[in-house]
PDB file of C-alpha atoms in Angstrom:
ATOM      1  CA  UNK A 244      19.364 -31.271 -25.127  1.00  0.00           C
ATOM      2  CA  UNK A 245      20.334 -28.881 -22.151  1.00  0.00           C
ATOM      3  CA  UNK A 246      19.138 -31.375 -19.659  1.00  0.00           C
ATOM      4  CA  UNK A 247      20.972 -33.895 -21.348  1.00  0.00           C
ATOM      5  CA  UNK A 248      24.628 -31.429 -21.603  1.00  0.00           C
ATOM      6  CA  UNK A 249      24.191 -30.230 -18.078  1.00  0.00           C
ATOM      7  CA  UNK A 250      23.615 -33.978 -16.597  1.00  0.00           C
ATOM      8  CA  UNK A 251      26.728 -35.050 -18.780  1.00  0.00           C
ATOM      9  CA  UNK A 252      28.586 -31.766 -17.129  1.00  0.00           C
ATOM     10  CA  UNK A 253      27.868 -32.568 -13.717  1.00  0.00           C
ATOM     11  CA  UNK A 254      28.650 -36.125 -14.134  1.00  0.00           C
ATOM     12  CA  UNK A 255      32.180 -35.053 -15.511  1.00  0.00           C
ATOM     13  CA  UNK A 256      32.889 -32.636 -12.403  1.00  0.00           C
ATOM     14  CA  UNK A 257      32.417 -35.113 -10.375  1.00  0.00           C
ATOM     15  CA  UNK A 258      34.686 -37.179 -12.011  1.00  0.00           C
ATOM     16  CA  UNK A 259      37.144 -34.868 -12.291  1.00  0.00           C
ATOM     17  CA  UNK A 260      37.355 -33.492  -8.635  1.00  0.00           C
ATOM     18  CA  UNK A 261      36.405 -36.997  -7.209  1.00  0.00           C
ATOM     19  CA  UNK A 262      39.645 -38.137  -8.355  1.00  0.00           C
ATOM     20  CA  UNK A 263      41.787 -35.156  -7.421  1.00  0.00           C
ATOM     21  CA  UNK A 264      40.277 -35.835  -4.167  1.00  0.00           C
ATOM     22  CA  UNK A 265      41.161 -39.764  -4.378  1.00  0.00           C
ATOM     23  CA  UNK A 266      44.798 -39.353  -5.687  1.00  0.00           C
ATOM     24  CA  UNK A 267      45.429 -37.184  -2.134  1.00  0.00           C
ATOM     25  CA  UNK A 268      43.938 -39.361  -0.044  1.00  0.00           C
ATOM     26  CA  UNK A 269      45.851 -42.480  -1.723  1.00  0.00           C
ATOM     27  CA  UNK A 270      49.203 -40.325  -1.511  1.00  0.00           C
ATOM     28  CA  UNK A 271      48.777 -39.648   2.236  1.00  0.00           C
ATOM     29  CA  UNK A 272      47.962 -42.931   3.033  1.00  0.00           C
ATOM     30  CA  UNK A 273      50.665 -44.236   1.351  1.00  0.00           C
ATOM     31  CA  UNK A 274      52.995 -41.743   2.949  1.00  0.00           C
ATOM     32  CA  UNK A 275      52.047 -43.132   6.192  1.00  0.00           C
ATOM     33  CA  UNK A 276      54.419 -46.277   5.470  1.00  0.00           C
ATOM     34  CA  UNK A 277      57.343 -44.009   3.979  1.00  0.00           C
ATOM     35  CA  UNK A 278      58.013 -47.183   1.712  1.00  0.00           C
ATOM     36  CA  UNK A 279      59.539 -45.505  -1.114  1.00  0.00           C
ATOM     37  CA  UNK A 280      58.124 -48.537  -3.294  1.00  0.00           C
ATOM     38  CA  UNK A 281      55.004 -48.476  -2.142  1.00  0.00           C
ATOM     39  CA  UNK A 282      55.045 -44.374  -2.537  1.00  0.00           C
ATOM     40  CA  UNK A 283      56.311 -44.926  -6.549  1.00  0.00           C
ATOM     41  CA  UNK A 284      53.864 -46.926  -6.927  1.00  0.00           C
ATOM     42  CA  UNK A 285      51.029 -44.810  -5.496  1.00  0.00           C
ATOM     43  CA  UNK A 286      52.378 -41.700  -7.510  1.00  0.00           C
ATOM     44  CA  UNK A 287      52.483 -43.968 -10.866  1.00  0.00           C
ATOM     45  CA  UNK A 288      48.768 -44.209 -10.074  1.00  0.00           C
ATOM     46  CA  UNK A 289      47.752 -40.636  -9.580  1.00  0.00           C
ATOM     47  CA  UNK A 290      49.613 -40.119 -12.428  1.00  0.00           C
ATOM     48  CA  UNK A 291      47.884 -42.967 -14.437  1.00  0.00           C
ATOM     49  CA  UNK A 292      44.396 -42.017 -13.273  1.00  0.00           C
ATOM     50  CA  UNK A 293      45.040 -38.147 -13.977  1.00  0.00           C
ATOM     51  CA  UNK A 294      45.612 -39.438 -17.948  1.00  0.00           C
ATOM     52  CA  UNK A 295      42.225 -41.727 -17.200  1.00  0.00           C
ATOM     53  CA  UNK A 296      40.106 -39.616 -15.880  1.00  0.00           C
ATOM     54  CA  UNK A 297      41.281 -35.871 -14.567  1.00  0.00           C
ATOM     55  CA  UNK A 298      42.422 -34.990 -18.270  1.00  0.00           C
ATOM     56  CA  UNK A 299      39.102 -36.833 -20.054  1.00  0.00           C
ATOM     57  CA  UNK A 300      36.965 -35.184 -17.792  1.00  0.00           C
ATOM     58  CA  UNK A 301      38.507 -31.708 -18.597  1.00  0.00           C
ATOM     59  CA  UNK A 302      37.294 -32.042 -21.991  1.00  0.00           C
ATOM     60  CA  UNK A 303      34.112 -33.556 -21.166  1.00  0.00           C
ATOM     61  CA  UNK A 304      33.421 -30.476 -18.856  1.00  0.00           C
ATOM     62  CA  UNK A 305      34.241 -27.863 -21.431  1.00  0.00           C
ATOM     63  CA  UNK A 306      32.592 -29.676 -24.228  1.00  0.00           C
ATOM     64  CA  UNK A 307      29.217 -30.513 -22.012  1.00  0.00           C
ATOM     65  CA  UNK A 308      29.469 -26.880 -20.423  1.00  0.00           C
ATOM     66  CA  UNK A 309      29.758 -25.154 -23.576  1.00  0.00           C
ATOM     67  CA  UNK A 310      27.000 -27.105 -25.315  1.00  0.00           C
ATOM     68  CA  UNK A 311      24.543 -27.188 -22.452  1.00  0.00           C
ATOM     69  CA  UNK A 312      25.203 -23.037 -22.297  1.00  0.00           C
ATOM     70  CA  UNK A 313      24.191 -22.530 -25.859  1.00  0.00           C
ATOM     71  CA  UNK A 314      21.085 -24.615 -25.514  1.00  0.00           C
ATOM     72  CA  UNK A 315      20.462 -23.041 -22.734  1.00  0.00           C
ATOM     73  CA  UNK A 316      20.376 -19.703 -24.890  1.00  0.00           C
ATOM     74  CA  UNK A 317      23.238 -18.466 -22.090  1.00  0.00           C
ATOM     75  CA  UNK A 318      26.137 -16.235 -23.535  1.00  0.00           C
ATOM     76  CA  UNK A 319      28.949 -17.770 -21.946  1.00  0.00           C
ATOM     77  CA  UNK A 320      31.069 -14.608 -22.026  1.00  0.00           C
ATOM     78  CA  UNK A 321      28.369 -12.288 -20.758  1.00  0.00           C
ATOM     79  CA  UNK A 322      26.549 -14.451 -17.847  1.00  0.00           C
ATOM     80  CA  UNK A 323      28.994 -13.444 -14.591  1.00  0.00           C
ATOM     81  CA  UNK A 324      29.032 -16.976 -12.695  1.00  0.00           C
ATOM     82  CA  UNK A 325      30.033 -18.708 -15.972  1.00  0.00           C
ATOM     83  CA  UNK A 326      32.630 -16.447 -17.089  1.00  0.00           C
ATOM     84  CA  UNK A 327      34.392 -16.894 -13.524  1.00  0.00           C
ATOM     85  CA  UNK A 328      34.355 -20.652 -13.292  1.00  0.00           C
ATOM     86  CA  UNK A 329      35.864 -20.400 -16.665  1.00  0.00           C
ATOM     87  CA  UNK A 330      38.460 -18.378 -15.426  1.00  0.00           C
ATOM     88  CA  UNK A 331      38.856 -20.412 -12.287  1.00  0.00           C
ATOM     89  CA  UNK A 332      38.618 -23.549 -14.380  1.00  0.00           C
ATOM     90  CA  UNK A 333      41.719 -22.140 -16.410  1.00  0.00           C
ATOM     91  CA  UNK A 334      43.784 -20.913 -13.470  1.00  0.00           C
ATOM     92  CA  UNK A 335      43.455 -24.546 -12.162  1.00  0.00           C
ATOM     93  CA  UNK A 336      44.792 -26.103 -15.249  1.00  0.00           C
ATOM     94  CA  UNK A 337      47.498 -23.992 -15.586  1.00  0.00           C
ATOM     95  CA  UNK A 338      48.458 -24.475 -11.949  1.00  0.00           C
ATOM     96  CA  UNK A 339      47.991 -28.541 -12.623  1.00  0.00           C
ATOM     97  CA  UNK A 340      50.537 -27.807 -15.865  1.00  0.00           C
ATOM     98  CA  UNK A 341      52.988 -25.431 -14.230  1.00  0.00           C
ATOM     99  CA  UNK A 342      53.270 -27.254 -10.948  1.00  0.00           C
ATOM    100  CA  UNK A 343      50.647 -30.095 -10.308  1.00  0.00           C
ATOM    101  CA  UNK A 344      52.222 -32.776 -12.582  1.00  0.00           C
ATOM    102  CA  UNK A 345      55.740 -31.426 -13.131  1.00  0.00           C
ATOM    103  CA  UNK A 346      55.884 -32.576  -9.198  1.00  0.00           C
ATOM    104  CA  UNK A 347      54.002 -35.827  -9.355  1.00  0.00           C
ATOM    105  CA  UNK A 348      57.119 -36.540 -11.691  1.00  0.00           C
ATOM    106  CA  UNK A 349      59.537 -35.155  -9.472  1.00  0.00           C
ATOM    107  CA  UNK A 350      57.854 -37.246  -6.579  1.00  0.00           C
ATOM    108  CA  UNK A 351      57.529 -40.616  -8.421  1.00  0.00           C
ATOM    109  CA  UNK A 352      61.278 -40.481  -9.611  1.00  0.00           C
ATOM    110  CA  UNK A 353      62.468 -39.485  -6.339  1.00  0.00           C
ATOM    111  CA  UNK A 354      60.712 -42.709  -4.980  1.00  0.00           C
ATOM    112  CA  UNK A 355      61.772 -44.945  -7.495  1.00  0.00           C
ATOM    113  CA  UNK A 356      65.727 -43.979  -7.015  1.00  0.00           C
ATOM    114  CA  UNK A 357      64.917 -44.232  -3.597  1.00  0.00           C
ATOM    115  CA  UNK A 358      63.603 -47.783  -3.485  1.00  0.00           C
ATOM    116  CA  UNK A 359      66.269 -49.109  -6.437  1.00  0.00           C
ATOM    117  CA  UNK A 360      68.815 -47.517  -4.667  1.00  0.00           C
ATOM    118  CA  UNK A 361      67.941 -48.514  -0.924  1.00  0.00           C
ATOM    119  CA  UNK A 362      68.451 -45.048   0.400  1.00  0.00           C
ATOM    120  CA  UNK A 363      65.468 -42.828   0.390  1.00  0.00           C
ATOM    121  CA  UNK A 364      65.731 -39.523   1.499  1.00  0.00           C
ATOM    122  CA  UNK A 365      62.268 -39.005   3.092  1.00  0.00           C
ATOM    123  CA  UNK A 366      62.546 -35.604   4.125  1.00  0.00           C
ATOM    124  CA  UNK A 367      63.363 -34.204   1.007  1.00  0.00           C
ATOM    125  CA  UNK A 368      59.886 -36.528  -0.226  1.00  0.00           C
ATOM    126  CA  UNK A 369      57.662 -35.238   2.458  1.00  0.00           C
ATOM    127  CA  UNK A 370      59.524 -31.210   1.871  1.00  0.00           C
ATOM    128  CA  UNK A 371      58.500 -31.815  -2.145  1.00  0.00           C
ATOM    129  CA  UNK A 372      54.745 -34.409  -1.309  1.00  0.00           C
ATOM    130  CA  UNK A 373      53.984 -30.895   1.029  1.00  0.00           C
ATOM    131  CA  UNK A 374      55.082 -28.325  -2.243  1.00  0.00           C
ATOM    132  CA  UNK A 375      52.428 -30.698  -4.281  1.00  0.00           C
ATOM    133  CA  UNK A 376      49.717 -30.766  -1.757  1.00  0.00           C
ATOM    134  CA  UNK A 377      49.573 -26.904  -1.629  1.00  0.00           C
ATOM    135  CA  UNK A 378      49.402 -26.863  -5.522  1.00  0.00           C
ATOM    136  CA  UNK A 379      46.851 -29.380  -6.117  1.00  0.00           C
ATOM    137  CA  UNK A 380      44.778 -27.439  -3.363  1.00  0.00           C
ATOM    138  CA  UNK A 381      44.979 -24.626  -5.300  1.00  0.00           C
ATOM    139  CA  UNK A 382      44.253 -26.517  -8.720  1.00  0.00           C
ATOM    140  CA  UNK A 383      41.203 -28.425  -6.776  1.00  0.00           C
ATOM    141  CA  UNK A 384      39.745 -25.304  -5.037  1.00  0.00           C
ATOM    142  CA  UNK A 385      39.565 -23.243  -8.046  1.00  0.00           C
ATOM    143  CA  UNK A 386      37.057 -25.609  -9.758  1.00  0.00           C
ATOM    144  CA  UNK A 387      35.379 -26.599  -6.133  1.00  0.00           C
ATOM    145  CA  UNK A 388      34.538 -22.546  -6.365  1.00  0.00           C
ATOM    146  CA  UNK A 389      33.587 -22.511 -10.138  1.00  0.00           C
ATOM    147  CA  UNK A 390      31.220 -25.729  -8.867  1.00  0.00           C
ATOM    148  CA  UNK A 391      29.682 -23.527  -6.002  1.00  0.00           C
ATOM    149  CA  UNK A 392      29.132 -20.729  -8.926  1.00  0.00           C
ATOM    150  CA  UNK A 393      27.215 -23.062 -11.572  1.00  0.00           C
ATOM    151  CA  UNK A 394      25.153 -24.214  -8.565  1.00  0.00           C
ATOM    152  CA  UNK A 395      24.290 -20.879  -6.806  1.00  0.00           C
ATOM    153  CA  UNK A 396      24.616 -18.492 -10.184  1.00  0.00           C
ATOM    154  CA  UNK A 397      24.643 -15.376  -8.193  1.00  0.00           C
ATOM    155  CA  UNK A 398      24.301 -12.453 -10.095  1.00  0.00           C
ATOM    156  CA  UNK A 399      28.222 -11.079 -10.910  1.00  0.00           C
TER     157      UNK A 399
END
């Protein structure tokens, strides 16, 4: 069964930072056109696949990880490197809550008024895209570290 929880786990990281990963490069791209309707509809789909995939594979991670660590006969609490990718784990979620998709809303409204209105204000888009860049590299690196923990396991 451990094999089988820890294959499951990795499958779900890589789900879940593969499209964190995706959604920025998607953004970007489409913030190379400054098309406000072309950015909406970009955002609508980070969104969309954060619901599909980034939240699913949050619970697929904690469920797999916490299984695979019990038949593993590991004390999740007491075993250093997976205490602190919990933590990190955590501290990205509430950085995805707090700021993460509070601006993906801010940045898909701003382009929709912007492309039903005809007047889009790119600066203030790219000021706000650059305030949800910096956030989502915080809410990507703190799992990308708890990764490099569960693979290395140092001693902690």
């Amino acid at each position: 069964m451990y094999l089988w929880m820890k294959l499951l786990h990795v499958l779900a990281v890589v789900m879940f930072i593969g499209n964190i990963v995706t959604g920025v490069f998607w953004h970007r791209h489409a913030a190379r056109t400054r098309n406000p309707r072309l950015l909406a509809h970009t955002m609508d789909g980070v969104i969309r696949s954060d619901r599909l995939f980034t939240m699913p594979g949050v619970i697929v991670i904690i469920a797999t990880g916490v299984l695979a660590a019990l038949a593993g006969g590991l004390p999740l609490l007491r075993t250093g490197w997976i205490l602190w990718t919990i933590v990190l784990f955590a501290i990205s979620g509430l950085v995805f809550m707090a700021f993460v998709a509070p601006l993906q809303r801010r940045l898909l409204a701003l382009a929709q008024a912007g492309s039903a209105q005809g007047n889009f204000d790119y600066g203030a888009y790219a000021r706000l895209a650059r305030r949800w860049e910096f956030w989502g590299a915080v809410a990507l690196l703190t799992p990308a570290a708890g990764l490099a923990l569960m693979v290395l396991k140092p001693v902690l």
